[in-house]
Short mmCIF file of C-alpha atoms in Angstrom, two decimals:
data_model
loop_
_atom_site.label_atom_id
_atom_site.label_comp_id
_atom_site.label_asym_id
_atom_site.label_seq_id
_atom_site.Cartn_x
_atom_site.Cartn_y
_atom_site.Cartn_z
CA MET P 28 -78.57 43.59 145.28
CA SER P 29 -77.87 45.71 142.53
CA ASP P 30 -80.47 47.92 140.65
CA ALA P 31 -79.27 46.25 137.16
CA ASN P 32 -79.78 42.83 138.34
CA ARG P 33 -83.06 42.45 140.67
CA HIS P 34 -85.54 39.96 141.27
CA TYR P 35 -89.36 40.07 139.95
CA VAL P 36 -92.33 37.52 140.85
CA LEU P 37 -95.46 37.21 138.57
CA ALA P 38 -98.66 35.84 139.51
CA ALA P 39 -101.15 34.50 137.23
CA GLY P 40 -103.93 32.49 136.68
CA GLY P 41 -103.68 29.25 134.58
CA THR P 42 -105.06 30.18 131.57
CA GLY P 43 -103.35 31.72 128.55
CA GLY P 44 -105.01 34.79 128.90
CA HIS P 45 -103.71 35.40 132.00
CA LEU P 46 -100.00 34.11 131.47
CA ILE P 47 -99.66 35.36 127.63
CA PRO P 48 -99.07 38.79 129.22
CA ALA P 49 -96.85 37.39 132.29
CA PHE P 50 -94.74 35.42 129.79
CA ALA P 51 -94.03 38.58 127.52
CA LEU P 52 -93.13 40.50 130.77
CA ALA P 53 -90.69 37.77 131.70
CA VAL P 54 -88.83 38.18 128.22
CA GLU P 55 -88.48 41.72 128.74
CA LEU P 56 -87.44 41.50 131.96
CA GLU P 57 -84.92 38.75 131.66
CA ARG P 58 -83.64 40.74 128.63
CA ARG P 59 -82.91 43.32 130.87
CA GLY P 60 -80.94 41.28 133.46
CA HIS P 61 -83.24 40.50 135.89
CA HIS P 62 -84.47 37.23 137.48
CA VAL P 63 -87.91 36.39 137.23
CA ALA P 64 -90.36 33.48 138.78
CA LEU P 65 -93.65 32.74 138.02
CA ILE P 66 -96.33 31.96 141.04
CA THR P 67 -99.35 29.88 139.36
CA ASP P 68 -101.96 26.85 139.42
CA ALA P 69 -101.25 23.36 137.80
CA ARG P 70 -102.46 24.23 134.46
CA GLY P 71 -100.60 27.36 134.30
CA ALA P 72 -96.94 25.23 135.16
CA ASP P 73 -97.44 22.93 132.06
CA ILE P 74 -99.16 25.28 129.85
CA PRO P 75 -97.22 25.61 126.19
CA GLY P 76 -95.15 28.74 125.70
CA LYS P 77 -93.55 29.22 129.05
CA PRO P 78 -89.81 30.47 128.98
CA ASP P 79 -87.37 27.89 129.59
CA PHE P 80 -85.69 30.42 132.20
CA LEU P 81 -88.80 30.80 133.94
CA PRO P 82 -89.37 28.48 137.27
CA ALA P 83 -92.91 27.91 138.19
CA HIS P 84 -94.37 27.58 141.52
CA VAL P 85 -97.62 26.12 141.74
CA LEU P 86 -99.26 27.61 144.57
CA PRO P 87 -102.80 26.49 146.14
CA ALA P 88 -105.46 29.32 145.34
CA GLY P 89 -109.27 28.97 146.28
CA ARG P 90 -112.25 29.69 143.76
CA PHE P 91 -115.08 31.73 145.47
CA GLY P 92 -117.92 30.37 143.28
CA LYS P 93 -121.79 31.37 143.91
CA ASN P 94 -122.60 28.79 146.37
CA PRO P 95 -121.52 30.25 150.13
CA MET P 96 -121.02 27.21 151.59
CA THR P 97 -117.27 26.63 149.19
CA TRP P 98 -115.97 29.62 150.57
CA PHE P 99 -114.46 28.36 153.99
CA ALA P 100 -112.57 26.00 151.96
CA GLY P 101 -111.41 29.07 149.41
CA VAL P 102 -109.98 31.06 152.37
CA LYS P 103 -108.37 28.45 153.79
CA ALA P 104 -106.43 27.29 150.26
CA VAL P 105 -106.13 31.17 150.05
CA LEU P 106 -103.90 31.69 153.04
CA GLU P 107 -101.81 28.31 152.76
CA GLY P 108 -100.94 29.97 149.45
CA ARG P 109 -100.20 33.47 151.09
CA ARG P 110 -97.80 31.28 153.81
CA MET P 111 -96.09 29.36 150.85
CA ALA P 112 -95.73 32.55 149.01
CA LEU P 113 -94.03 34.54 152.01
CA ARG P 114 -91.19 31.58 152.47
CA LEU P 115 -90.40 32.04 148.80
CA PHE P 116 -90.05 35.74 149.12
CA GLU P 117 -87.50 35.26 151.74
CA THR P 118 -85.24 33.31 149.47
CA PHE P 119 -85.89 34.77 146.58
CA GLU P 120 -86.24 38.41 147.31
CA PRO P 121 -88.39 40.26 144.68
CA SER P 122 -88.10 43.88 143.94
CA ALA P 123 -91.65 43.80 143.16
CA VAL P 124 -94.92 40.95 142.54
CA VAL P 125 -96.81 41.75 139.25
CA GLY P 126 -100.35 39.99 139.30
CA PHE P 127 -102.30 39.38 136.12
CA GLY P 128 -105.45 38.15 137.63
CA GLY P 129 -107.01 34.60 138.26
CA TYR P 130 -107.30 33.49 141.56
CA PRO P 131 -103.99 31.86 141.52
CA ALA P 132 -102.70 35.42 141.91
CA LEU P 133 -104.40 36.43 144.91
CA PRO P 134 -102.06 34.87 147.44
CA ALA P 135 -99.30 36.21 146.05
CA LEU P 136 -100.35 39.85 146.02
CA LEU P 137 -101.64 39.24 149.51
CA ALA P 138 -98.13 37.98 150.97
CA ALA P 139 -96.63 40.94 148.90
CA THR P 140 -98.59 43.36 151.04
CA SER P 141 -97.70 41.73 154.29
CA ALA P 142 -94.15 41.81 153.67
CA GLY P 143 -94.29 45.54 152.49
CA ILE P 144 -93.07 44.51 148.79
CA PRO P 145 -94.33 46.80 146.30
CA SER P 146 -96.78 45.29 143.71
CA ILE P 147 -98.58 46.06 140.94
CA VAL P 148 -101.65 44.12 138.83
CA HIS P 149 -102.38 43.97 135.30
CA GLU P 150 -105.78 44.21 133.51
CA GLN P 151 -106.12 42.40 130.14
CA ASN P 152 -109.70 43.24 129.76
CA ALA P 153 -111.66 46.21 129.24
CA VAL P 154 -113.37 45.04 132.47
CA LEU P 155 -111.38 45.19 135.74
CA GLY P 156 -111.42 41.41 136.84
CA ARG P 157 -112.34 39.98 140.34
CA VAL P 158 -109.17 39.52 141.91
CA ASN P 159 -107.83 42.88 140.82
CA ARG P 160 -111.02 44.42 142.11
CA LEU P 161 -110.46 42.70 144.91
CA LEU P 162 -106.41 44.23 145.27
CA ALA P 163 -107.09 47.56 143.40
CA GLY P 164 -106.62 49.26 147.15
CA ARG P 165 -103.51 47.45 148.09
CA VAL P 166 -101.29 47.62 145.35
CA GLN P 167 -99.32 50.69 144.15
CA ALA P 168 -100.07 50.98 140.05
CA ILE P 169 -102.56 49.42 138.28
CA ALA P 170 -101.39 48.57 134.55
CA THR P 171 -104.60 48.47 132.01
CA ALA P 172 -105.28 47.51 128.21
CA TYR P 173 -107.90 49.91 127.23
CA PRO P 174 -108.39 53.70 127.83
CA GLU P 175 -111.41 53.35 129.56
CA VAL P 176 -111.50 50.21 132.24
CA LYS P 177 -115.30 49.55 133.49
CA ARG P 178 -115.37 48.78 137.44
CA LEU P 179 -112.48 50.63 138.37
CA LYS P 180 -113.35 53.17 141.19
CA PRO P 181 -112.51 56.70 140.00
CA LYS P 182 -110.51 57.18 143.86
CA TYR P 183 -108.24 54.39 142.01
CA TYR P 184 -107.73 56.21 138.89
CA PRO P 185 -104.36 57.64 139.89
CA LYS P 186 -102.84 54.43 140.25
CA GLU P 187 -103.76 53.82 136.37
CA HIS P 188 -101.19 53.45 133.58
CA LEU P 189 -102.42 52.84 130.38
CA VAL P 190 -99.42 50.10 128.75
CA GLY P 191 -101.23 47.38 126.65
CA ASN P 192 -101.01 43.96 126.63
CA PRO P 193 -98.63 42.13 125.98
CA VAL P 194 -98.61 39.54 122.64
CA ARG P 195 -96.21 36.97 121.66
CA ALA P 196 -92.81 37.80 119.93
CA GLU P 197 -93.36 36.03 117.24
CA VAL P 198 -97.01 37.84 116.71
CA LEU P 199 -95.33 41.04 117.36
CA ALA P 200 -92.67 40.54 114.73
CA LEU P 201 -95.47 40.93 111.72
CA ARG P 202 -96.39 44.79 112.85
CA ASP P 203 -94.32 45.92 110.63
CA GLU P 204 -95.50 43.51 107.58
CA PRO P 205 -97.65 45.09 104.87
CA PHE P 206 -101.47 43.78 104.62
CA PRO P 207 -101.13 40.86 101.98
CA PRO P 208 -102.34 41.89 98.93
CA PHE P 209 -105.76 42.18 98.61
CA THR P 210 -107.40 42.77 94.80
CA ASP P 211 -110.81 42.68 92.72
CA ASP P 212 -109.79 39.35 91.51
CA GLY P 213 -107.66 37.86 94.02
CA LEU P 214 -108.23 35.70 97.08
CA LEU P 215 -109.86 36.48 100.04
CA ARG P 216 -108.42 34.60 103.23
CA VAL P 217 -110.77 34.17 106.13
CA LEU P 218 -109.04 33.15 109.28
CA VAL P 219 -111.99 31.48 112.07
CA THR P 220 -111.14 30.65 115.54
CA GLY P 221 -112.58 30.28 118.50
CA GLY P 222 -110.26 30.28 121.22
CA SER P 223 -108.23 27.13 122.21
CA GLN P 224 -110.95 25.23 122.38
CA GLY P 225 -112.93 26.38 119.32
CA ALA P 226 -116.56 27.84 119.52
CA ARG P 227 -119.74 25.79 118.23
CA VAL P 228 -121.14 28.72 117.22
CA LEU P 229 -118.75 29.47 114.81
CA SER P 230 -118.77 26.05 113.57
CA ASP P 231 -122.82 26.42 113.06
CA VAL P 232 -122.70 30.25 111.49
CA VAL P 233 -119.74 30.69 109.56
CA PRO P 234 -119.58 28.06 106.70
CA ASP P 235 -123.46 29.13 105.86
CA GLY P 236 -122.99 32.64 106.11
CA LEU P 237 -119.75 32.51 103.66
CA ALA P 238 -122.20 30.56 101.32
CA MET P 239 -124.62 33.46 101.07
CA LEU P 240 -122.05 35.88 99.75
CA GLN P 241 -122.63 37.54 96.28
CA PRO P 242 -120.44 34.94 93.86
CA ALA P 243 -117.88 37.36 92.92
CA LEU P 244 -116.51 37.08 96.36
CA ARG P 245 -117.62 33.80 97.33
CA SER P 246 -115.83 32.20 94.30
CA ARG P 247 -112.42 33.90 95.22
CA LEU P 248 -112.87 32.44 99.06
CA GLN P 249 -110.03 30.61 101.09
CA VAL P 250 -110.95 29.70 104.59
CA THR P 251 -109.00 28.34 107.79
CA GLN P 252 -110.88 27.43 110.44
CA GLN P 253 -110.38 25.79 114.03
CA CYS P 254 -113.26 23.44 115.31
CA ARG P 255 -113.66 21.34 118.22
CA PRO P 256 -112.69 18.04 117.51
CA GLU P 257 -116.20 16.80 117.59
CA ASP P 258 -117.65 19.26 115.37
CA ILE P 259 -114.97 19.27 112.51
CA ASP P 260 -116.20 16.22 110.25
CA ALA P 261 -119.58 17.97 110.23
CA VAL P 262 -117.75 21.71 109.51
CA ARG P 263 -115.89 19.83 106.55
CA GLU P 264 -118.83 18.45 105.02
CA ARG P 265 -120.68 21.66 105.31
CA TYR P 266 -118.02 23.45 103.15
CA ARG P 267 -117.58 20.67 101.29
CA SER P 268 -121.47 21.14 100.05
CA HIS P 269 -120.88 24.95 99.53
CA ASP P 270 -117.77 24.08 97.38
CA ILE P 271 -116.10 26.18 99.74
CA PRO P 272 -112.24 25.61 99.59
CA ALA P 273 -111.56 25.25 103.89
CA GLU P 274 -108.25 23.61 105.82
CA LEU P 275 -109.96 22.61 109.23
CA GLY P 276 -107.99 21.41 112.08
CA THR P 277 -108.52 21.09 116.20
CA TYR P 278 -105.28 23.61 116.56
CA PHE P 279 -102.71 25.44 114.34
CA GLU P 280 -98.89 25.43 115.55
CA ASP P 281 -98.27 27.94 113.17
CA MET P 282 -100.98 30.41 114.07
CA ASN P 283 -99.05 33.47 113.66
CA THR P 284 -98.30 32.87 110.19
CA ARG P 285 -101.64 31.84 109.58
CA LEU P 286 -102.45 35.28 110.86
CA ALA P 287 -99.92 37.29 108.83
CA ASP P 288 -101.55 35.76 105.89
CA ALA P 289 -105.53 36.45 106.43
CA HIS P 290 -107.38 39.34 105.11
CA LEU P 291 -110.04 38.82 107.84
CA PHE P 292 -110.63 37.37 111.27
CA ILE P 293 -113.74 35.88 112.59
CA GLY P 294 -113.75 34.79 116.01
CA ARG P 295 -114.05 35.71 119.99
CA ALA P 296 -112.92 38.72 121.41
CA GLY P 297 -110.70 37.63 124.30
CA ALA P 298 -107.65 40.26 125.57
CA SER P 299 -105.16 38.29 123.80
CA THR P 300 -106.92 37.78 120.37
CA ILE P 301 -107.82 41.61 119.93
CA ALA P 302 -104.31 42.08 121.16
CA GLU P 303 -102.71 40.28 118.54
CA LEU P 304 -105.03 41.61 115.98
CA THR P 305 -103.85 45.26 116.78
CA ALA P 306 -100.78 44.43 117.02
CA VAL P 307 -100.56 42.98 113.18
CA GLY P 308 -103.42 45.35 111.67
CA ARG P 309 -106.48 42.71 110.92
CA PRO P 310 -110.01 43.66 110.45
CA ALA P 311 -112.05 41.46 112.50
CA ILE P 312 -115.77 40.50 113.04
CA LEU P 313 -115.93 39.69 116.39
CA VAL P 314 -118.32 37.60 118.38
CA PRO P 315 -118.51 38.24 122.39
CA LEU P 316 -118.50 35.33 124.25
CA PRO P 317 -121.80 35.69 125.92
CA ILE P 318 -121.00 34.41 129.36
CA ALA P 319 -117.91 35.91 129.77
CA THR P 320 -117.56 37.26 133.46
CA ASP P 321 -118.97 40.87 133.24
CA ASP P 322 -119.50 40.79 129.75
CA HIS P 323 -115.83 41.98 129.45
CA GLN P 324 -115.55 40.65 126.25
CA HIS P 325 -118.01 42.73 124.53
CA PHE P 326 -116.36 45.65 126.36
CA ASN P 327 -113.32 44.57 124.77
CA THR P 328 -114.36 45.42 121.20
CA ARG P 329 -115.28 48.73 121.80
CA GLU P 330 -112.20 50.53 121.02
CA VAL P 331 -111.27 48.51 117.90
CA VAL P 332 -114.66 48.71 116.96
CA LYS P 333 -115.35 52.66 117.26
CA ALA P 334 -111.62 53.41 115.27
CA GLY P 335 -113.19 50.91 112.50
CA GLY P 336 -110.81 48.03 112.50
CA ALA P 337 -113.98 45.63 113.69
CA ARG P 338 -117.43 44.77 113.22
CA SER P 339 -118.90 43.02 116.68
CA ILE P 340 -121.86 41.17 116.82
CA ARG P 341 -123.86 39.83 119.56
CA GLN P 342 -123.84 36.13 119.52
CA ALA P 343 -128.03 36.04 120.05
CA ASN P 344 -127.76 38.37 116.51
CA PHE P 345 -124.97 35.99 114.78
CA THR P 346 -126.55 34.60 112.05
CA PRO P 347 -125.91 33.49 108.18
CA THR P 348 -127.19 36.15 107.20
CA GLN P 349 -125.70 38.90 109.03
CA VAL P 350 -122.15 37.25 108.73
CA ALA P 351 -122.68 37.84 105.26
CA LYS P 352 -124.07 41.03 105.29
CA GLN P 353 -120.76 42.57 107.27
CA ILE P 354 -118.48 40.48 104.76
CA GLN P 355 -120.00 41.80 102.34
CA ALA P 356 -119.55 45.64 103.67
CA MET P 357 -116.21 45.19 104.42
CA ALA P 358 -114.33 43.39 101.29
CA GLN P 359 -116.64 44.90 98.61
CA ARG P 360 -113.79 46.71 97.82
CA PRO P 361 -109.96 45.98 98.48
CA GLU P 362 -109.64 49.37 99.75
CA THR P 363 -112.49 49.31 102.33
CA LEU P 364 -110.35 46.26 103.84
CA ALA P 365 -107.21 47.92 103.84
CA THR P 366 -108.92 51.01 105.52
CA ALA P 367 -110.11 48.53 108.14
CA ALA P 368 -106.68 47.05 108.36
CA HIS P 369 -105.16 50.41 109.21
CA ALA P 370 -107.31 51.05 111.55
CA SER P 371 -107.07 48.30 113.54
CA TRP P 372 -103.30 48.36 113.07
CA ASN P 373 -103.67 51.84 114.81
CA CYS P 374 -105.57 50.50 118.00
CA GLY P 375 -102.02 47.86 118.60
CA ARG P 376 -99.51 48.98 121.55
CA PRO P 377 -96.69 47.66 120.05
CA LYS P 378 -94.78 48.50 123.62
CA ALA P 379 -96.82 47.20 126.03
CA ALA P 380 -94.50 44.67 127.24
CA SER P 381 -91.66 47.05 127.06
CA ASP P 382 -93.77 50.02 128.90
CA LEU P 383 -94.98 47.50 131.65
CA ALA P 384 -91.52 46.50 132.12
CA ASP P 385 -90.73 50.32 132.60
CA LEU P 386 -93.52 50.62 135.15
CA VAL P 387 -92.61 47.18 136.93
CA THR P 388 -88.75 48.15 137.60
CA GLY P 389 -89.82 52.04 138.60
CA PHE P 390 -90.43 50.14 141.86
CA GLY P 391 -87.39 48.49 144.35
CA GLY P 392 -84.35 50.51 143.36
CA SER P 393 -81.76 51.97 145.47
CA GLU P 394 -82.64 55.34 147.85
CA LEU P 395 -81.02 57.10 145.20
CA MET P 396 -82.76 55.38 142.40
CA ASP P 397 -86.04 56.66 144.42
CA VAL P 398 -84.71 60.02 144.90
CA ILE P 399 -84.22 60.66 141.16
CA ARG P 400 -88.00 59.31 140.25
CA VAL P 401 -89.90 61.94 142.89
CA GLY P 402 -91.25 64.61 140.94
CA GLY P 403 -91.98 63.77 137.58
CA ASN P 404 -95.26 61.69 138.18
CA ASN P 405 -95.86 62.50 141.82
CA ALA P 406 -99.49 61.55 141.68
CA ARG P 407 -99.20 58.30 141.05
CA GLY P 408 -96.37 57.95 144.22
CA ALA P 409 -92.68 58.89 144.85
CA SER P 410 -91.84 55.30 144.11
CA GLN P 411 -92.82 55.37 140.65
CA GLY P 412 -91.75 59.45 139.14
CA GLU P 413 -90.62 60.17 135.87
CA MET P 414 -89.03 56.73 135.07
CA VAL P 415 -92.50 55.16 135.06
CA GLY P 416 -94.17 58.52 133.05
CA GLN P 417 -91.47 57.52 129.93
CA GLY P 418 -93.41 54.54 129.13
CA ALA P 419 -96.95 54.51 130.37
CA ALA P 420 -99.84 56.74 129.44
CA THR P 421 -101.77 57.64 132.50
CA ARG P 422 -105.65 58.30 132.54
CA ASP P 423 -104.59 62.14 133.16
CA GLU P 424 -102.34 62.44 129.92
CA MET P 425 -105.03 60.86 127.73
CA SER P 426 -107.90 63.79 128.68
#
């Protein structure tokens, strides 16, 4: 197999948070002339947005909950998935396997280790996930989306590469567009979403919070809000009673266009959400999901909040009064909101897909290519070297 035309396997759990960056990497690798295959679960195989060129292989992957009685079945499923992945590797011959977290990634990465195939994991959140923690000692590189990642042991710092979180091409295309004009008497367009299923707390709190704004700001509101199907009628009535114009829906296919038009975002703090907000440069009021594993959504907010691009409110403190207070502070003057937008934009990592692809393609080259790489980044292994160093910033380089 030539170095210009290699095979790579991407393994990811079946949620958008895991698959969106996997799809972005697949597109970049395919653009470079490589062949890519996906290992996921049944949800991931059917998720919207999967590139047409990307074949999906569904493997069993056990889940390991709090009840030890379920662990035997989980281990059995993982071992079966590992056997199936090894058979796939025999025919597909990947140069490297890339995991994006979630239990479906586990069998593929275990198979890569046993087959002697280089493996990399990408962590989208600011806390290393369970599967990535389990595999950190086995993989050759750990790609991260944030400068500081909790639950990553210091002994693995030499494997760490800050690349960012790849986002959809249609969102990334908005990065060079200017922040929408916002004047003392112009509209204030607010976009409210709670992830793929909406969030009830946003439906309960945001309309009343917007209604508490000072009249000069309230009269200029134009709201777009995603709601759960069971909540939408009540939310519509609440906005109507407050005399606030609002467009509601359970799903917006043109979310990138709505993000482009928005002056302010209110919503959850998932990794993909923050990556898109910072890619485009939009101020935000973020409400981390309180039941997120290891409280990772709270830690996802820290970089952009510290930079001044967002405000973070714990759900227990997310009241109409607090919403009004934060919006009033952010939008009281046009320059205040524009400054927050620029701070958010500065936190974006628009080359994430390219930098991750550079890291991935640094593995599995010919012997001559490996010799060329040695020396430039020797602390991270001879199989990475200078080629990796060109794209991905390491913890040592950031200090």
